[in-house]
Every structure is written in C-alpha cells, then in structure tokens.
Amino acid sequence: MRLYLFEHCSVCFRVRMTAALKHLHLQETVLLDDDSDTMIGLAGKRIVPILVKDDGRPMLESMDMVGHIDNLGPPVLTGPQRREIAAWADSVVAKTHPLTWPRYPLLGLPEFGTVAARDHYVVRKRKSLGDLVEVRAKTREQLDALMPELETLDRLIESPMAVNGQLSLDDVRVLPLLRSAAVVKGLRFPKKVREYFENMMAGVGYQPLPAI
C-alpha cells in the first residue's frame, strides 16, 4: 500500500498513526502542494490523503483507510468511543485553523519544497483566511479562544495511554489535531493533554512537527 499525503495534514496523520500502531510498513509519497495532476490522476480530484491499496484501487476517506488498515490482522483500535470526544474534535478545528494554516508553509515541510508549491498553498489559504501574515499577528487572541477547548479535553482524557483508557478511533480523532496545534510556539497544553500527546507521539514513533 502507498499513502499519498502532505506532512502537515492532520487527516493524513490519522492513517499514518494507525499503520504505526499496527507495526505495518506503509509506503509514503509526500506530494507538492501544487501537484494537482498526481491527485487527479489517482483519485479523479484534488484530495489528500489517497491510499492506493495493493490491488491498485484508491481509497479517499481517511477513516475508511484507518478501518482498512486496522482490520489487517487483529485490530488495535478496539476501545470504546465517546460522543463527547467526537464533538470536541469537530468543534476544535475552527479554533486551530487560524493558528496552524499560516504556520505550515514556514516549517520547511516537503510539500512546500518549491517556491511554486508554497505560493500555491498561500493563495489557497488566503481565500479562506485572508492575509496569512495578518492572521498570524492575531496569535494571542486565537490562543485565548483555543485554550478553553484544550481544558475541556483535559477533563475528558482518561489515560495518557489512550483518550478513553483503551486505544480507539477517538485517539485517531484527537492525536492528529494536537499534533497540528503543537506547531504554535508558546502553546502550553494542560497537564493531561501534554502527557497524552507526548506518550501517544512516542508510541507511534513520530516526532512533533517544528513549532514557530
């Protein structure tokens, strides 16, 4: 299997962390942000992640990919799921995007390996957020909006080993969002969130992204 991805992409990390938890080698190709031709050639549209299975067929939905990988052999994501965690994951995204999107092209990631790729990303995100430099200048108020969400998660976490005490799809929802938020230099996770993040990242064998 081969996964086509962006390094900064949180839904791509869902698939990567699942493969790591399964001790499954997953071939990876990091696409340039402006490489729409490859995405359209594989999937018929511009999208990441794309998982091309061993039979050559592509999968386009990250949670479908997670389920497919987890069911190769004995599954590991067998713990309970909580509606509160899914609701938290849905609500926090709007608070993290203004913090993370302007920072990604500054991190030296491979999807921005050419000037054209970086410019392509900036133009795309400017349509949603406006000028990225101006958005980044509002970091303090954006962090103030995010912290109550992190404090809510802190109260929900049952174990540093798994958000619900046993590995589940909720971990696949939560950890990638924390990985994204951690690119904000100076962001301090509450105690249980920090312990969960550090433990889970070590468990899947990935270093956090750079922070800026």
Coordinates of N, CA, C and O in Angstrom, one line a residue, residues 26-164:
L26 N 4.1 1.2 5.7 CA 3.2 1.9 4.8 C 4.1 2.8 3.9 O 4.8 3.6 4.4
Q27 N 4.2 2.5 2.6 CA 4.9 3.3 1.7 C 4.3 4.7 1.6 O 3.1 4.8 1.5
E28 N 5.1 5.7 1.6 CA 4.6 7.1 1.6 C 5.2 7.9 0.5 O 6.4 7.8 0.2
T29 N 4.3 8.8 -0.1 CA 4.8 9.8 -1.0 C 4.2 11.1 -0.6 O 3.0 11.3 -0.5
V30 N 5.1 12.0 -0.3 CA 4.7 13.4 0.1 C 4.6 14.2 -1.2 O 5.6 14.3 -2.0
L31 N 3.4 14.7 -1.5 CA 3.1 15.4 -2.7 C 3.5 16.9 -2.5 O 3.3 17.4 -1.4
L32 N 3.9 17.6 -3.6 CA 4.0 19.0 -3.5 C 2.6 19.6 -3.5 O 1.7 19.1 -4.1
D33 N 2.4 20.8 -2.8 CA 1.1 21.3 -2.7 C 0.5 21.6 -4.0 O -0.8 21.6 -4.2
D34 N 1.2 22.0 -5.0 CA 0.7 22.3 -6.3 C 0.6 21.1 -7.3 O 0.3 21.3 -8.5
D35 N 0.9 19.9 -6.8 CA 0.8 18.7 -7.7 C -0.6 18.2 -7.8 O -0.9 17.0 -7.4
S36 N -1.5 19.0 -8.3 CA -2.8 18.5 -8.5 C -2.9 17.4 -9.5 O -3.8 16.6 -9.4
D37 N -2.0 17.4 -10.5 CA -2.1 16.4 -11.6 C -2.0 15.0 -11.0 O -2.8 14.1 -11.4
T38 N -1.1 14.7 -10.0 CA -1.0 13.4 -9.4 C -2.3 13.0 -8.7 O -2.8 11.9 -8.8
M39 N -2.8 14.0 -7.9 CA -4.0 13.7 -7.2 C -5.2 13.3 -8.1 O -5.9 12.4 -7.9
I40 N -5.3 14.1 -9.1 CA -6.5 13.9 -10.1 C -6.2 12.6 -10.8 O -7.2 11.8 -11.0
G41 N -5.0 12.3 -11.2 CA -4.7 11.0 -11.8 C -5.0 9.8 -11.0 O -5.5 8.8 -11.5
L42 N -4.8 9.9 -9.7 CA -5.1 8.8 -8.8 C -6.5 8.7 -8.3 O -7.1 7.6 -8.2
A43 N -7.1 9.9 -8.1 CA -8.4 9.9 -7.4 C -9.5 10.6 -8.1 O -10.7 10.6 -7.7
G44 N -9.2 11.3 -9.2 CA -10.2 12.0 -10.0 C -10.5 13.4 -9.5 O -11.3 14.1 -10.1
K45 N -9.8 13.8 -8.5 CA -10.0 15.1 -7.9 C -8.8 15.5 -7.0 O -8.0 14.6 -6.7
R46 N -8.7 16.7 -6.7 CA -7.6 17.2 -5.8 C -8.0 16.8 -4.3 O -9.0 17.3 -3.8
I47 N -7.3 15.9 -3.7 CA -7.6 15.4 -2.4 C -6.3 14.7 -1.8 O -5.6 14.1 -2.5
V48 N -6.1 14.9 -0.5 CA -5.2 14.0 0.3 C -5.9 13.7 1.6 O -6.8 14.5 2.1
P49 N -5.7 12.6 2.2 CA -4.8 11.5 1.7 C -5.4 10.7 0.6 O -6.7 10.7 0.5
I50 N -4.6 10.0 -0.1 CA -5.0 8.9 -1.0 C -4.2 7.7 -0.6 O -3.0 7.7 -0.6
L51 N -5.0 6.6 -0.3 CA -4.3 5.3 -0.1 C -4.6 4.4 -1.2 O -5.7 4.0 -1.5
V52 N -3.5 4.0 -1.9 CA -3.6 3.1 -3.0 C -3.3 1.7 -2.5 O -2.2 1.4 -2.0
K53 N -4.3 0.9 -2.5 CA -4.2 -0.5 -2.0 C -3.4 -1.4 -2.9 O -3.0 -1.0 -4.0
D54 N -3.0 -2.5 -2.4 CA -2.2 -3.5 -3.1 C -2.8 -3.9 -4.5 O -2.1 -4.3 -5.4
D55 N -4.2 -3.8 -4.5 CA -4.8 -4.2 -5.8 C -4.9 -3.0 -6.8 O -5.5 -3.1 -7.8
G56 N -4.3 -1.8 -6.4 CA -4.3 -0.7 -7.2 C -5.4 0.3 -7.1 O -5.4 1.4 -7.7
R57 N -6.4 -0.1 -6.3 CA -7.6 0.8 -6.1 C -7.3 1.8 -5.0 O -6.8 1.5 -4.0
P58 N -7.8 3.1 -5.3 CA -7.5 4.1 -4.3 C -8.7 4.2 -3.3 O -9.8 4.0 -3.6
M59 N -8.3 4.6 -2.0 CA -9.3 4.9 -1.0 C -9.1 6.4 -0.7 O -7.9 6.9 -0.7
L60 N -10.2 7.1 -0.5 CA -10.1 8.6 -0.4 C -10.6 9.2 0.9 O -10.4 10.3 1.2
E61 N -11.3 8.3 1.8 CA -11.7 8.8 3.1 C -10.8 8.3 4.2 O -10.6 7.1 4.3
S62 N -10.3 9.2 5.0 CA -9.3 8.9 5.9 C -9.7 7.8 6.9 O -9.0 6.9 7.3
M63 N -11.0 8.0 7.4 CA -11.4 7.0 8.4 C -11.7 5.6 7.8 O -11.6 4.6 8.5
D64 N -12.0 5.6 6.5 CA -12.1 4.3 5.8 C -10.8 3.7 5.7 O -10.6 2.4 5.9
M65 N -9.7 4.5 5.5 CA -8.4 4.0 5.4 C -8.0 3.4 6.8 O -7.3 2.3 6.9
V66 N -8.3 4.1 7.9 CA -8.0 3.7 9.2 C -8.6 2.3 9.5 O -8.0 1.4 10.0
G67 N -9.9 2.2 9.1 CA -10.6 0.9 9.3 C -10.0 -0.2 8.5 O -9.8 -1.3 9.0
H68 N -9.6 0.1 7.3 CA -9.0 -0.9 6.4 C -7.7 -1.4 7.0 O -7.4 -2.6 7.1
I69 N -6.9 -0.5 7.4 CA -5.5 -0.9 8.0 C -5.7 -1.6 9.3 O -5.0 -2.6 9.6
D70 N -6.6 -1.1 10.1 CA -6.8 -1.7 11.5 C -7.3 -3.2 11.3 O -7.1 -4.0 12.2
N71 N -8.0 -3.5 10.3 CA -8.6 -4.8 10.1 C -7.6 -5.7 9.3 O -8.0 -6.9 9.0
L72 N -6.4 -5.3 9.1 CA -5.4 -6.2 8.5 C -4.8 -6.9 9.7 O -3.9 -6.4 10.4
G73 N -5.3 -8.1 10.0 CA -4.8 -8.8 11.2 C -5.7 -8.4 12.4 O -6.6 -7.6 12.3
P74 N -5.3 -8.8 13.6 CA -6.1 -8.4 14.8 C -6.1 -6.9 15.0 O -5.1 -6.2 14.9
P75 N -7.3 -6.3 15.1 CA -7.4 -4.8 15.3 C -6.8 -4.4 16.6 O -6.8 -5.1 17.6
V76 N -6.4 -3.1 16.6 CA -5.9 -2.5 17.8 C -6.8 -1.4 18.3 O -6.7 -1.0 19.5
L77 N -7.6 -0.8 17.5 CA -8.5 0.3 17.9 C -9.8 -0.3 18.3 O -10.9 -0.1 17.7
T78 N -9.8 -1.0 19.4 CA -10.9 -1.8 19.9 C -11.6 -1.2 21.1 O -12.7 -1.7 21.5
G79 N -11.1 0.0 21.6 CA -11.7 0.6 22.8 C -13.0 1.3 22.5 O -13.4 1.5 21.3
P80 N -13.7 1.7 23.5 CA -15.0 2.4 23.4 C -14.8 3.8 22.8 O -13.7 4.4 22.9
Q81 N -15.8 4.3 22.2 CA -15.8 5.7 21.7 C -16.8 6.5 22.5 O -17.8 6.0 23.0
R82 N -16.6 7.8 22.6 CA -17.5 8.7 23.3 C -17.9 9.8 22.4 O -17.1 10.5 21.7
R83 N -19.2 10.2 22.5 CA -19.7 11.3 21.7 C -19.1 12.6 22.1 O -18.9 13.5 21.2
E84 N -18.7 12.7 23.4 CA -18.1 14.0 23.8 C -16.7 14.2 23.1 O -16.4 15.3 22.8
I85 N -16.0 13.1 22.8 CA -14.7 13.3 22.1 C -14.9 13.6 20.7 O -14.3 14.5 20.1
A86 N -15.9 13.0 20.0 CA -16.2 13.3 18.6 C -16.6 14.8 18.5 O -16.2 15.5 17.6
A87 N -17.5 15.2 19.5 CA -18.0 16.6 19.5 C -16.8 17.6 19.7 O -16.7 18.6 19.0
W88 N -15.9 17.2 20.6 CA -14.7 18.1 20.8 C -13.9 18.2 19.6 O -13.5 19.3 19.2
A89 N -13.6 17.1 18.9 CA -12.8 17.1 17.7 C -13.5 18.0 16.6 O -12.8 18.7 15.9
D90 N -14.8 17.9 16.5 CA -15.5 18.7 15.5 C -15.4 20.2 15.8 O -15.3 21.0 14.9
S91 N -15.5 20.5 17.1 CA -15.5 21.9 17.5 C -14.2 22.6 17.5 O -14.1 23.8 17.2
V92 N -13.1 21.9 17.8 CA -11.8 22.5 17.9 C -11.2 22.9 16.6 O -10.3 23.8 16.6
V93 N -11.6 22.3 15.5 CA -10.9 22.5 14.2 C -11.0 24.0 13.8 O -10.0 24.6 13.4
A94 N -12.2 24.6 14.0 CA -12.3 26.0 13.7 C -11.4 26.9 14.5 O -11.0 28.0 14.1
K95 N -11.0 26.5 15.7 CA -10.1 27.3 16.6 C -8.7 27.1 16.2 O -7.8 27.9 16.5
T96 N -8.3 25.9 15.6 CA -6.9 25.6 15.3 C -6.5 26.2 13.9 O -5.4 26.6 13.7
H97 N -7.4 26.2 13.0 CA -7.0 26.6 11.6 C -6.4 27.9 11.5 O -5.3 28.1 10.8
P98 N -6.9 29.0 12.2 CA -6.2 30.3 12.1 C -4.8 30.3 12.7 O -4.0 31.1 12.3
L99 N -4.5 29.3 13.6 CA -3.2 29.2 14.2 C -2.3 28.4 13.3 O -1.1 28.7 13.2
T100 N -2.8 27.3 12.8 CA -1.9 26.4 12.1 C -1.7 26.7 10.6 O -0.6 26.6 10.1
W101 N -2.7 27.0 9.9 CA -2.6 27.2 8.5 C -1.5 28.3 8.1 O -0.7 28.0 7.2
P102 N -1.4 29.4 8.8 CA -0.4 30.4 8.4 C 1.0 29.9 8.8 O 2.0 30.5 8.2
R103 N 1.2 28.9 9.6 CA 2.5 28.5 10.1 C 3.0 27.4 9.2 O 4.3 27.2 9.1
Y104 N 2.2 26.5 8.7 CA 2.7 25.4 7.9 C 3.7 25.7 6.9 O 4.7 25.0 6.8
P105 N 3.5 26.7 6.0 CA 4.5 27.0 5.0 C 5.8 27.5 5.5 O 6.8 27.6 4.7
L106 N 5.9 27.8 6.8 CA 7.1 28.3 7.4 C 8.0 27.2 8.0 O 9.0 27.5 8.5
L107 N 7.5 26.0 8.0 CA 8.1 24.9 8.8 C 9.1 24.1 8.0 O 9.7 23.2 8.5
G108 N 9.3 24.4 6.7 CA 10.3 23.7 5.9 C 9.9 22.3 5.5 O 10.7 21.4 5.4
L109 N 8.5 22.1 5.4 CA 8.0 20.7 5.1 C 8.1 20.4 3.6 O 8.1 21.3 2.8
P110 N 8.2 19.1 3.3 CA 8.5 18.8 1.9 C 7.4 19.2 0.9 O 7.7 19.4 -0.3
E111 N 6.2 19.3 1.3 CA 5.1 19.7 0.4 C 5.3 21.2 -0.1 O 4.6 21.6 -1.0
F112 N 6.1 21.9 0.6 CA 6.4 23.3 0.2 C 7.9 23.4 -0.3 O 8.5 24.4 -0.1
G113 N 8.3 22.3 -1.0 CA 9.7 22.2 -1.4 C 10.1 23.1 -2.6 O 11.3 23.2 -2.9
T114 N 9.2 23.7 -3.2 CA 9.5 24.6 -4.3 C 8.7 25.9 -4.0 O 7.7 26.0 -3.3
V115 N 9.2 27.0 -4.6 CA 8.5 28.3 -4.4 C 7.1 28.2 -5.0 O 6.1 28.7 -4.4
A116 N 6.9 27.5 -6.1 CA 5.6 27.4 -6.7 C 4.6 26.7 -5.8 O 3.5 27.1 -5.7
A117 N 5.1 25.6 -5.1 CA 4.3 24.9 -4.2 C 3.9 25.7 -3.0 O 2.7 25.7 -2.6
R118 N 4.8 26.4 -2.5 CA 4.5 27.3 -1.3 C 3.5 28.4 -1.7 O 2.6 28.7 -1.0
D119 N 3.8 29.0 -2.8 CA 2.9 30.1 -3.3 C 1.5 29.5 -3.5 O 0.5 30.2 -3.3
H120 N 1.4 28.3 -4.1 CA 0.1 27.7 -4.3 C -0.7 27.6 -3.0 O -1.9 27.8 -3.0
Y121 N 0.0 27.1 -2.0 CA -0.7 26.9 -0.7 C -1.2 28.3 -0.2 O -2.3 28.4 0.3
V122 N -0.3 29.3 -0.2 CA -0.6 30.6 0.4 C -1.8 31.2 -0.3 O -2.8 31.7 0.3
V123 N -1.9 31.0 -1.6 CA -3.0 31.6 -2.4 C -4.3 30.8 -2.0 O -5.4 31.4 -1.8
R124 N -4.2 29.5 -1.9 CA -5.4 28.7 -1.5 C -5.9 29.1 -0.1 O -7.1 29.3 0.1
K125 N -5.0 29.2 0.8 CA -5.5 29.5 2.2 C -5.9 31.0 2.4 O -6.7 31.3 3.2
R126 N -5.3 31.9 1.6 CA -5.7 33.3 1.6 C -7.2 33.4 1.3 O -7.9 34.3 1.8
K127 N -7.7 32.6 0.4 CA -9.1 32.6 0.1 C -10.0 32.3 1.3 O -11.2 32.8 1.3
S128 N -9.5 31.5 2.2 CA -10.3 31.1 3.4 C -10.1 32.1 4.6 O -11.0 32.4 5.3
L129 N -8.8 32.4 4.8 CA -8.5 33.2 6.0 C -8.1 34.6 5.8 O -8.1 35.4 6.7
G130 N -7.8 35.0 4.6 CA -7.2 36.3 4.3 C -5.7 36.3 4.4 O -5.1 35.2 4.3
D131 N -5.1 37.4 4.5 CA -3.6 37.5 4.5 C -3.1 36.7 5.7 O -3.4 37.0 6.9
L132 N -2.2 35.8 5.4 CA -1.7 34.9 6.4 C -0.8 35.6 7.5 O -0.8 35.2 8.6
V133 N -0.1 36.6 7.0 CA 0.8 37.3 8.0 C -0.1 38.1 9.0 O 0.2 38.1 10.2
E134 N -1.2 38.7 8.5 CA -2.1 39.4 9.4 C -2.8 38.4 10.3 O -3.0 38.7 11.5
V135 N -3.1 37.3 9.8 CA -3.8 36.3 10.7 C -2.8 35.8 11.8 O -3.2 35.7 13.0
R136 N -1.6 35.6 11.4 CA -0.6 35.1 12.4 C -0.3 36.2 13.5 O 0.0 35.9 14.6
A137 N -0.5 37.5 13.1 CA -0.4 38.6 14.1 C -1.4 38.5 15.2 O -1.2 39.2 16.2
K138 N -2.5 37.8 15.0 CA -3.5 37.7 16.0 C -3.4 36.4 16.9 O -4.4 35.9 17.5
T139 N -2.2 35.9 17.0 CA -1.9 34.6 17.7 C -2.5 34.7 19.1 O -3.1 33.7 19.6
R140 N -2.2 35.7 19.8 CA -2.6 35.8 21.2 C -4.1 35.6 21.4 O -4.6 34.8 22.2
E141 N -4.9 36.3 20.6 CA -6.4 36.2 20.8 C -6.8 34.8 20.3 O -7.8 34.2 20.8
Q142 N -6.2 34.3 19.3 CA -6.5 32.9 18.8 C -6.2 31.9 19.9 O -7.0 30.9 20.1
L143 N -5.1 32.0 20.6 CA -4.8 31.1 21.6 C -5.8 31.2 22.8 O -6.1 30.2 23.4
D144 N -6.2 32.4 23.1 CA -7.2 32.6 24.1 C -8.5 31.9 23.8 O -9.2 31.4 24.7
A145 N -8.8 31.8 22.5 CA -10.0 31.1 22.1 C -9.8 29.6 22.1 O -10.8 28.9 22.3
L146 N -8.6 29.1 21.9 CA -8.3 27.7 21.9 C -8.2 27.1 23.2 O -8.6 25.9 23.4
M147 N -7.7 27.8 24.2 CA -7.4 27.2 25.5 C -8.6 26.6 26.2 O -8.5 25.5 26.8
P148 N -9.8 27.2 26.1 CA -10.9 26.5 26.8 C -11.2 25.2 26.2 O -11.7 24.2 26.9
E149 N -11.0 25.0 24.9 CA -11.2 23.7 24.2 C -10.2 22.7 24.7 O -10.5 21.5 25.0
L150 N -8.9 23.1 24.9 CA -7.9 22.2 25.4 C -8.2 21.8 26.9 O -7.9 20.7 27.3
E151 N -8.7 22.8 27.7 CA -9.1 22.5 29.0 C -10.3 21.5 29.1 O -10.3 20.6 30.0
T152 N -11.2 21.6 28.1 CA -12.3 20.6 28.1 C -11.7 19.2 27.8 O -12.1 18.3 28.4
L153 N -10.8 19.2 26.8 CA -10.1 17.9 26.5 C -9.4 17.3 27.7 O -9.4 16.1 28.0
D154 N -8.7 18.2 28.5 CA -8.0 17.8 29.7 C -8.9 17.1 30.6 O -8.5 16.1 31.3
R155 N -10.1 17.5 30.7 CA -11.1 16.9 31.7 C -11.6 15.6 31.1 O -12.1 14.7 31.8
L156 N -11.6 15.4 29.8 CA -12.1 14.2 29.1 C -11.1 13.1 29.0 O -11.5 11.9 29.0
I157 N -9.8 13.4 29.1 CA -8.8 12.3 28.9 C -8.8 11.4 30.1 O -8.7 11.8 31.3
E158 N -8.9 10.1 29.8 CA -8.9 9.1 30.9 C -7.5 8.5 31.2 O -7.3 8.0 32.3
S159 N -6.6 8.6 30.2 CA -5.3 7.9 30.4 C -4.3 8.5 29.4 O -4.7 8.9 28.3
P160 N -3.1 8.7 29.8 CA -2.1 9.1 28.8 C -1.8 8.0 27.8 O -1.2 8.3 26.7
M161 N -2.3 6.8 28.0 CA -2.1 5.7 27.0 C -3.2 5.7 25.9 O -3.0 5.1 24.9
A162 N -4.3 6.3 26.2 CA -5.4 6.3 25.3 C -6.5 7.3 25.9 O -6.7 7.2 27.1
V163 N -7.1 8.0 25.0 CA -8.0 9.1 25.5 C -9.2 8.5 26.3 O -9.6 9.1 27.3
N164 N -9.6 7.3 26.0 CA -10.7 6.6 26.7 C -10.2 5.5 27.5 O -11.0 4.7 28.0

